[in-house]
Coordinates of C-alpha atoms in Angstrom, one line a residue:
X1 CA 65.7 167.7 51.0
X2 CA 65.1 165.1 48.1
X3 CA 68.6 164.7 46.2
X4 CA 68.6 163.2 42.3
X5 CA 71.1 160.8 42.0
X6 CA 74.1 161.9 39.4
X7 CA 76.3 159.0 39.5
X8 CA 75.3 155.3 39.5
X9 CA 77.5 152.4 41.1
X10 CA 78.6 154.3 44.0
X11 CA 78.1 153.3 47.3
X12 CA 75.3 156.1 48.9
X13 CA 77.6 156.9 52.2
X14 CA 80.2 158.3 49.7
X15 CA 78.3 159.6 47.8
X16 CA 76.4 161.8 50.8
X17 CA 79.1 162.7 52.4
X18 CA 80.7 164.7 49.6
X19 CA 77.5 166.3 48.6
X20 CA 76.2 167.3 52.1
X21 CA 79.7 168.0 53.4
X22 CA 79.4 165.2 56.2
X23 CA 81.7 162.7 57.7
X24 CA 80.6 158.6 56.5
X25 CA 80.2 158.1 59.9
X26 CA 77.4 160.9 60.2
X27 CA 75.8 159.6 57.0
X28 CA 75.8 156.1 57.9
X29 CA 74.0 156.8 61.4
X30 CA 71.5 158.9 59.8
X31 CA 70.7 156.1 57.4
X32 CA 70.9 153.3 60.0
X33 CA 68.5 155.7 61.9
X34 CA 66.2 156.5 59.7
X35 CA 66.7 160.0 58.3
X36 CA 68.1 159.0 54.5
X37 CA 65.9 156.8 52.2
X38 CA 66.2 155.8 48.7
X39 CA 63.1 155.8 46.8
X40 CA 61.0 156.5 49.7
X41 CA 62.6 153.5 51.7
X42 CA 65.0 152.7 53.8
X43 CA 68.3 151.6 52.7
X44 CA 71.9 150.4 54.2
X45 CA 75.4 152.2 53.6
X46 CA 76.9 149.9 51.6
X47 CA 74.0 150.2 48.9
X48 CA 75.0 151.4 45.4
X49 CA 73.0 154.2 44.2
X50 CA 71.2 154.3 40.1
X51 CA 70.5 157.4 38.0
X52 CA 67.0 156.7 39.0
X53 CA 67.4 156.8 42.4
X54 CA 65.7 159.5 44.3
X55 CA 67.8 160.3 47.6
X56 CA 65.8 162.1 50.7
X57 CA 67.4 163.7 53.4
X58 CA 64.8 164.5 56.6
X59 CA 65.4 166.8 59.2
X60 CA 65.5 166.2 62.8
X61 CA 69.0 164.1 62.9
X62 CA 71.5 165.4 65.7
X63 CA 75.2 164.6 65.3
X64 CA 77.2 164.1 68.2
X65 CA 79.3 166.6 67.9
X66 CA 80.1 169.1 70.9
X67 CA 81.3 172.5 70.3
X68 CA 84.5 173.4 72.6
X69 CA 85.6 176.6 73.2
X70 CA 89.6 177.1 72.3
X71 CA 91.3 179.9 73.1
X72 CA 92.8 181.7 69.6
X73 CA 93.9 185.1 68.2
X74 CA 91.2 186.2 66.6
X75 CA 91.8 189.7 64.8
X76 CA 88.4 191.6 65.4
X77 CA 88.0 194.4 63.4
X78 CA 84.7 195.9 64.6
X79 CA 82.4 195.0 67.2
X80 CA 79.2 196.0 69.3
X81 CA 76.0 194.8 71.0
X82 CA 74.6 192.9 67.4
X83 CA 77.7 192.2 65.2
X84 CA 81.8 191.3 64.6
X85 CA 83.6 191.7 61.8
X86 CA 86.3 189.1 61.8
X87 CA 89.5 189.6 59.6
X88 CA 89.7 185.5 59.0
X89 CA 93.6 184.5 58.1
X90 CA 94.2 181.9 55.6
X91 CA 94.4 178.7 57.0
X92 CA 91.3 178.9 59.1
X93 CA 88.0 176.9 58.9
X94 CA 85.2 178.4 60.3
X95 CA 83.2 176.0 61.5
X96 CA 83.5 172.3 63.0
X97 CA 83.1 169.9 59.9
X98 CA 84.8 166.4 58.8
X99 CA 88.0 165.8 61.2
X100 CA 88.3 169.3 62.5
X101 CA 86.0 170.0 65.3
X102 CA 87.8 172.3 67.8
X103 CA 90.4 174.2 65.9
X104 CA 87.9 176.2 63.8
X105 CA 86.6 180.2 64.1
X106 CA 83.5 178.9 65.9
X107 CA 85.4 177.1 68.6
X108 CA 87.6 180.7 68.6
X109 CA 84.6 182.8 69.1
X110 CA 83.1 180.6 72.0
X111 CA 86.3 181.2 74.0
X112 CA 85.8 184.6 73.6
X113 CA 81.9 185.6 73.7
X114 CA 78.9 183.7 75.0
X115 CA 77.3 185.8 72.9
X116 CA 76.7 184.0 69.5
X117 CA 73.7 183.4 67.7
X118 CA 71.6 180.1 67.8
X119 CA 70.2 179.9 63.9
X120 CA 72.9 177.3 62.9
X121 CA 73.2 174.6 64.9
X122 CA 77.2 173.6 64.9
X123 CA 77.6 177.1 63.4
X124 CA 76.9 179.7 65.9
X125 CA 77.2 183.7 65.3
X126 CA 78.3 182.5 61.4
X127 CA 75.5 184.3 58.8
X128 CA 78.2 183.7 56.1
X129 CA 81.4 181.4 55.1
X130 CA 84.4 182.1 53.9
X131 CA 87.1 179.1 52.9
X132 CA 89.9 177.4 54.2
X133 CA 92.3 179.3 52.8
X134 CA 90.2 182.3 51.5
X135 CA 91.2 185.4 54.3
X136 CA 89.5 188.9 55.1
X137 CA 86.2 190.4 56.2
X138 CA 83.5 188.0 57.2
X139 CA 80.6 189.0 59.4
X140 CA 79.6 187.3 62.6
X141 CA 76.1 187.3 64.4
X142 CA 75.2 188.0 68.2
X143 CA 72.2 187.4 68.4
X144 CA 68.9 185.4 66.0
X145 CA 67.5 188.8 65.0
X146 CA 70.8 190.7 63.4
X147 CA 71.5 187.3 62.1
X148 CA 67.7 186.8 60.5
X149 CA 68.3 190.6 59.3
X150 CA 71.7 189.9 58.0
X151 CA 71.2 186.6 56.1
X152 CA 68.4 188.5 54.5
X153 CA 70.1 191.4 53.2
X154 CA 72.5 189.1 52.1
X155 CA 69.6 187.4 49.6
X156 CA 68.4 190.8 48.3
X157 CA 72.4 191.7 48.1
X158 CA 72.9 194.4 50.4
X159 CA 75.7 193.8 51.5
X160 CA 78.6 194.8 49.4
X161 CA 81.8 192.4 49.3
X162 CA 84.7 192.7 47.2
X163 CA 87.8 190.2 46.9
X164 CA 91.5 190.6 45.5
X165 CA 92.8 187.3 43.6
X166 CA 96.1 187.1 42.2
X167 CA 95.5 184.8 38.9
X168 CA 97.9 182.9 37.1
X169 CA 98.3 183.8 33.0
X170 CA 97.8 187.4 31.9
X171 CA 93.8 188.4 31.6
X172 CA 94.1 190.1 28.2
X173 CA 91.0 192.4 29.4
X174 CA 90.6 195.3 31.8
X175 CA 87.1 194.1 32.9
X176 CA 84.6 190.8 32.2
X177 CA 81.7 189.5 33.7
X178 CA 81.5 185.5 34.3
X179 CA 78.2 184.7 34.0
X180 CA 78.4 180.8 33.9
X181 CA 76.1 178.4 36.3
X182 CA 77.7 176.3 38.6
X183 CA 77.0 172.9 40.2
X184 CA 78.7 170.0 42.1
X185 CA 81.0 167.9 40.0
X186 CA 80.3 164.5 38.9
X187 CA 83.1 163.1 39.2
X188 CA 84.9 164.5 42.7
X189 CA 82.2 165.2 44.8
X190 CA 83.9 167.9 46.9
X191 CA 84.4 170.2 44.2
X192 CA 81.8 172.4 42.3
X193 CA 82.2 172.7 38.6
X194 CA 80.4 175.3 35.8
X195 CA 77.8 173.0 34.0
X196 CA 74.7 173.6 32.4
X197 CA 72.1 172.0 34.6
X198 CA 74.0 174.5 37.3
X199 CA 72.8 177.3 39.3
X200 CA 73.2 180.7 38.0
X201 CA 76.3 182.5 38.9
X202 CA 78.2 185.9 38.1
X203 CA 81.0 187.1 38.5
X204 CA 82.3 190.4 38.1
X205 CA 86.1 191.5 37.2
X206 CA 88.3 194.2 36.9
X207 CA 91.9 194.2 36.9
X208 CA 94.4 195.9 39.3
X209 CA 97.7 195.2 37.7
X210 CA 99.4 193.3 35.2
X211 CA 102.5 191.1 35.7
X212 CA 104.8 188.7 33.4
X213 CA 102.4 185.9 34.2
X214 CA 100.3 186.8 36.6
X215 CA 97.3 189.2 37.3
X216 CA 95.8 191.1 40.2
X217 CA 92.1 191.3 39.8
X218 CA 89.1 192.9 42.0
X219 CA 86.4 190.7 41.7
X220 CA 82.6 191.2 43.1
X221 CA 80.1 188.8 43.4
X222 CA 76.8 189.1 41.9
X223 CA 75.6 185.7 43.4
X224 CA 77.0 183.4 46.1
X225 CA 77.8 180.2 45.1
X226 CA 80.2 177.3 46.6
X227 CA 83.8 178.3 45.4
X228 CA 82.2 180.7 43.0
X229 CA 85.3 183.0 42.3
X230 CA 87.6 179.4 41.7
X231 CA 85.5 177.8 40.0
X232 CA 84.8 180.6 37.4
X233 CA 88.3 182.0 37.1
X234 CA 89.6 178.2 36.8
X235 CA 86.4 177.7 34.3
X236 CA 87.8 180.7 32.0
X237 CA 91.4 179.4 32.2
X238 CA 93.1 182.2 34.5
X239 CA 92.6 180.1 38.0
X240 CA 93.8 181.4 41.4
X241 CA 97.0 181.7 42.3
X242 CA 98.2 178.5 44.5
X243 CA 94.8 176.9 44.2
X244 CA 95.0 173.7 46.1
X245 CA 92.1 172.2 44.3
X246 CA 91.0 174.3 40.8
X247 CA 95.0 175.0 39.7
X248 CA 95.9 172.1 38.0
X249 CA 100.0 173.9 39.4
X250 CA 101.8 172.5 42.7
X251 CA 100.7 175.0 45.6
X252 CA 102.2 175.3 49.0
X253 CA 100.6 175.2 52.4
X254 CA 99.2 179.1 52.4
X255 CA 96.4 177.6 49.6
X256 CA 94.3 179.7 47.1
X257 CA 95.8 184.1 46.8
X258 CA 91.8 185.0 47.8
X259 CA 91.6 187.7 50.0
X260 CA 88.3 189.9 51.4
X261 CA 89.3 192.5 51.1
X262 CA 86.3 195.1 51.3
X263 CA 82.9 195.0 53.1
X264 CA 80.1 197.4 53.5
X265 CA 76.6 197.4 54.5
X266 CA 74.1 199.4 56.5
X267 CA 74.2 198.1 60.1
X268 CA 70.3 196.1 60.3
X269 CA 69.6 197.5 64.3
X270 CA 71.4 200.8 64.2
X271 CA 70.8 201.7 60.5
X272 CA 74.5 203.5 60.2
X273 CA 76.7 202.8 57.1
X274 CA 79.5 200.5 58.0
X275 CA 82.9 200.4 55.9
X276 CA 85.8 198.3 56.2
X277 CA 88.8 197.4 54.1
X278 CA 91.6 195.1 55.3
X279 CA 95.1 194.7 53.6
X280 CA 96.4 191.9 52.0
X281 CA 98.0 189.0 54.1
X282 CA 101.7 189.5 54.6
X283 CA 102.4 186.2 52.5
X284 CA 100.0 187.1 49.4
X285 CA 101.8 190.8 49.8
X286 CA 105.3 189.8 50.0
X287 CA 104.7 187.5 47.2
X288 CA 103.7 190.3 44.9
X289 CA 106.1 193.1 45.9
X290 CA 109.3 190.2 45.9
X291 CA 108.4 187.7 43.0
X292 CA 106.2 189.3 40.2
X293 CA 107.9 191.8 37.6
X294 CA 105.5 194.2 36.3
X295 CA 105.0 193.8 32.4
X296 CA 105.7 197.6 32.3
X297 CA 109.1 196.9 33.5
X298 CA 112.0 195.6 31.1
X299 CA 113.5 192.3 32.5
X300 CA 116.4 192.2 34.0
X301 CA 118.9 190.3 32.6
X302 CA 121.3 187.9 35.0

C-alpha cells in the first residue's frame, strides 16, 4: 500500500497510526523492521514526514497480538452451519485494536464458537464493521467461503442495510440524498471528513418523525465508507444525536443515536431470503418516548 503524504512536519509514527488505525508501538516495529519506507527507503519513527513524501506500507508484518477468548452476552439473532447475525449493543468494539484487545465481539465470539472464519487475521468470522457506539444487525462469518461470498455481495450491494439516527435540528425535508465524497481529515487523523479529493459516497434519507429539535430519520447506504452516515449528516449540518466525535454538543457515555436496524439478503450457501429487524436500544427508545415533544403537539406550558 503506497500512502501520499497530506500533512508535512509530523512525526511518521503519528501520523500512521491514525491513518492505518494502529497503535505507535505497532507502527514503530514495523518501521524499525522494515515493512514502512519513505521514498522507497527506510526511515526511523521520529522522522517528520513532507508533502512529497511517498509512504509504503508492505505486507507480511505480524503484530503480537493474541486473541483471547472472554466470555460475554452476546445477543444472537440467527444462526446456522455458515452464518450469525449479531444484534451488537452500543458500547461494543468489534474487534481487538489500539488498547482494547480482549473486551471486543471477536474475543466474545471465540468464547462461544471455534467456528470463525480465518480471512481477517485479528478479525475472525467479521465480513463487516459496525462502530463503537453504532448498535444492531451485523453479520458474522463461519467459515472462508460464506465469508468470500458475503464480502462480495457486499461490493455488488446485495445486501440490504438500513439504520435509524436520531438527528439534532429539524431536517426541513421528507427525503434527500447525500451524495458528497469523503476522505480522512487533515487535521485529526482519526476522523473522516467530506472533501473533494474523497471517495464517493451516498447517502440516502427519509424521515420517520419530526420533533421540536430533533429528527428521526431512515437512512440507507448506497456506498460504505468510514463513519459515512456521521460524517454526511454532520457535513449537511443535522449531525447525530450524542455524537462523541462529529457533534460539536456535550454527549454522554451511550455515544452516537445509530442503530441497525434492518438487514436482508439472500443466504450465499442456502440461497433462502433472510430478514431481520431489531428494535431500538432501550436508551435511544426511552430517550424519544420521555424527552422529545412532537412538533405536532402544542407545548406544554409549566
Amino acid at each position: 500500500m503506497t500512502i501520499k503524504a497530506l500533512e508535512s512536519n509530523i512525526r511518521i509514527d503519528k501520523y500512521l497510526s491514525g491513518i492505518l488505525d494502529e497503535s505507535r508501538e505497532t507502527i514503530t516495529k514495523m518501521i524499525e523492521e522494515g515493512y514502512i519506507l519513505v521514498n522507497k527507503k527506510s526511515t526511523k519513527p521520529s522522522y517528520k514526514l513532507k508533502e512529497t513524501d511517498e509512504v509504503t506500507v508492505n505486507d507480511g508484518f505480524k503484530k503480537e497480538m493474541s486473541l483471547e477468548a472472554t466470555k460475554m452476552d452476546i445477543d444472537i439473532v440467527y444462526e446456522d452451519d455458515y452464518l450469525m447475525v449479531i444484534n451488537k449493543p452500543s458500547g461494543l468494539v468489534v474487534h481487538p485494536g489500539n488498547g482494547n484487545q480482549s473486551n471486543t465481539l471477536v474475543n466474545g465470539l471465540l468464547y462461544y464458537t471455534k467456528n470463525l472464519s480465518q480471512k481477517e487475521e485479528f478479525r475472525p468470522g467479521i465480513v463487516h464493521r459496525l462502530d463503537k457506539d453504532t448498535s444492531g444487525l451485523m453479520l458474522v462469518a463461519k467459515d472462508d467461503k460464506t465469508h468470500e461470498l458475503l464480502s462480495e455481495m457486499f461490493k455488488e450491494k446485495k445486501v440490504h442495510r438500513e439504520y435509524i439516527a436520531l438527528l439534532d435540528g429539524v431536517f426541513p425535508q421528507e427525503k434527500a440524498i447525500i451524495d458528497a465524497p469523503i476522505g480522512r481529515s487533515r487535521e485529526q487523523f482519526d476522523k473522516m471528513e467530506v472533501r473533494k479529493d474523497g471517495k464517493r459516497a451516498v447517502t440516502h434519507l427519509e424521515v420517520i418523525k419530526k420533533y421540536s429539535k430533533n429528527t428521526l430519520v431512515r437512512l440507507v447506504l448506497e456506498t460504505g465508507r468510514t463513519h459515512q452516515i456521521r460524517v454526511h449528516l454532520s457535513y449537511i449540518g443535522y449531525p447525530v444525536h450524542n455524537d462523541p466525535v462529529y457533534s460539536k454538543k456535550e454527549s454522554t457515555e451511550f455515544g452516537q443515536f445509530l442503530h441497525s436496524a434492518y438487514l436482508k439478503f439472500v443466504h450465499p450457501i442456502t440461497h433462502k431470503t433472510l430478514e431481520f429487524q431489531e428494535d431500538l436500544p432501550l436508551t435511544f427508545k426511552d430517550f424519544i418516548d420521555l424527552s422529545l415533544i412532537h412538533i405536532s403537539e402544542p407545548t406544554r406550558r409549566s
